[in-house]
XYZ file of C-alpha atoms in Angstrom:
124
model
C -11.149 11.646 14.104
C -10.117 9.764 10.966
C -12.341 10.700 8.158
C -10.560 8.334 5.995
C -7.602 5.426 4.968
C -5.549 4.068 2.007
C -5.552 0.772 0.467
C -2.781 -0.333 -1.205
C -2.838 -3.579 -3.359
C 0.437 -5.038 -4.552
C 0.381 -7.521 -7.114
C 3.197 -8.321 -9.466
C 2.540 -6.470 -12.261
C 0.218 -3.810 -11.092
C -0.214 -1.473 -8.189
C -3.246 -0.666 -7.100
C -4.265 2.392 -4.754
C -7.110 3.990 -3.202
C -8.322 6.065 -0.543
C -11.801 5.338 0.836
C -14.416 6.606 3.379
C -15.254 5.835 6.409
C -17.977 3.699 4.736
C -15.887 2.015 2.496
C -16.820 4.411 -0.302
C -14.070 5.286 -2.786
C -12.991 8.739 -2.606
C -10.285 7.779 -5.572
C -8.392 5.281 -6.615
C -4.460 5.204 -9.401
C -2.214 2.662 -10.326
C 1.374 2.299 -10.600
C 3.347 -0.585 -12.521
C 4.778 -3.045 -10.085
C 7.212 -4.348 -12.190
C 8.862 -1.435 -13.463
C 11.187 -1.311 -10.492
C 14.458 -3.469 -10.020
C 14.854 -1.739 -6.467
C 11.937 -1.064 -4.010
C 13.249 2.265 -3.439
C 12.008 3.796 -6.506
C 8.897 1.961 -6.065
C 8.310 3.783 -2.953
C 9.281 6.989 -4.592
C 6.852 6.805 -7.287
C 4.182 6.003 -4.657
C 4.791 8.520 -2.681
C 4.390 10.887 -6.110
C 1.278 9.242 -7.470
C -0.112 9.130 -3.294
C 0.713 12.128 -1.389
C -1.239 14.744 -3.460
C -3.991 12.289 -3.114
C -3.661 11.966 0.698
C -3.613 15.623 0.806
C -6.960 16.901 -1.404
C -8.677 13.882 0.487
C -8.377 16.307 3.810
C -4.380 15.206 4.647
C -2.760 12.983 6.588
C -4.491 14.414 10.050
C -7.804 12.660 8.556
C -5.880 9.578 7.212
C -6.222 6.815 9.953
C -3.517 5.124 8.003
C -2.784 2.449 4.989
C -3.131 -0.497 4.625
C -0.971 -3.259 1.923
C -1.957 -6.254 0.951
C 1.192 -8.088 -0.691
C 2.461 -11.134 -2.159
C 3.918 -13.049 0.731
C 3.070 -10.326 3.079
C 3.196 -10.851 6.946
C 1.398 -9.248 8.634
C 3.074 -10.008 12.160
C 6.331 -8.033 10.826
C 5.126 -5.957 8.329
C 7.398 -7.063 5.605
C 6.968 -8.872 1.899
C 9.413 -12.201 2.862
C 10.771 -13.460 -1.147
C 8.016 -13.071 -3.365
C 8.682 -15.143 -6.659
C 6.524 -12.713 -8.603
C 7.809 -9.629 -7.161
C 11.627 -8.183 -8.215
C 12.868 -6.981 -5.044
C 14.429 -10.453 -2.978
C 14.628 -11.066 -0.240
C 12.827 -10.253 3.572
C 11.353 -6.393 2.549
C 10.509 -4.084 5.256
C 7.779 -2.832 3.829
C 5.776 -1.291 6.046
C 7.756 0.244 8.074
C 9.403 1.596 4.777
C 6.043 3.669 4.173
C 5.529 4.494 7.968
C 8.761 6.433 7.481
C 8.204 7.748 4.076
C 4.141 8.850 5.061
C 4.318 9.272 8.468
C 0.799 7.050 9.263
C 0.720 3.969 10.949
C 0.596 0.651 8.012
C -0.138 -3.159 8.498
C 0.634 -5.200 5.755
C -0.740 -8.456 4.909
C -1.251 -11.317 2.748
C -3.061 -10.057 -0.469
C -4.602 -12.945 -0.403
C -6.005 -12.001 3.338
C -6.634 -9.474 2.243
C -8.867 -10.228 -0.933
C -10.857 -12.839 1.907
C -11.335 -10.018 4.852
C -12.322 -7.274 2.094
C -14.835 -9.594 0.250
C -15.767 -10.368 3.956
C -16.713 -6.887 4.625
C -18.145 -5.525 1.592
C -18.952 -7.987 -0.632
């Protein structure tokens, strides 16, 4: 049974990453600069570089239920980031698919405002 999940909050300046247990308690967290990367692939490489060791330390991908992402202009139904005005990446980015391919775990992406509202509703 999975013992933790990963949360990613993509902002125009910073991206916050964290791992939480089944009770919603933060196990570990970090951040990286979003606006440092002109190319989404470069951003994904740095994200993987920071997050992969955190996942391994928490128990590895076999114990990870998945990754949840809040992103500006995130489309829950397609897993894409679409024309986000505050990000340097342009167009429609199949971000959930890209993260899934990078980490090998289920990925869900939604609009960052919706993700914040759901978190507030659940955990206050």
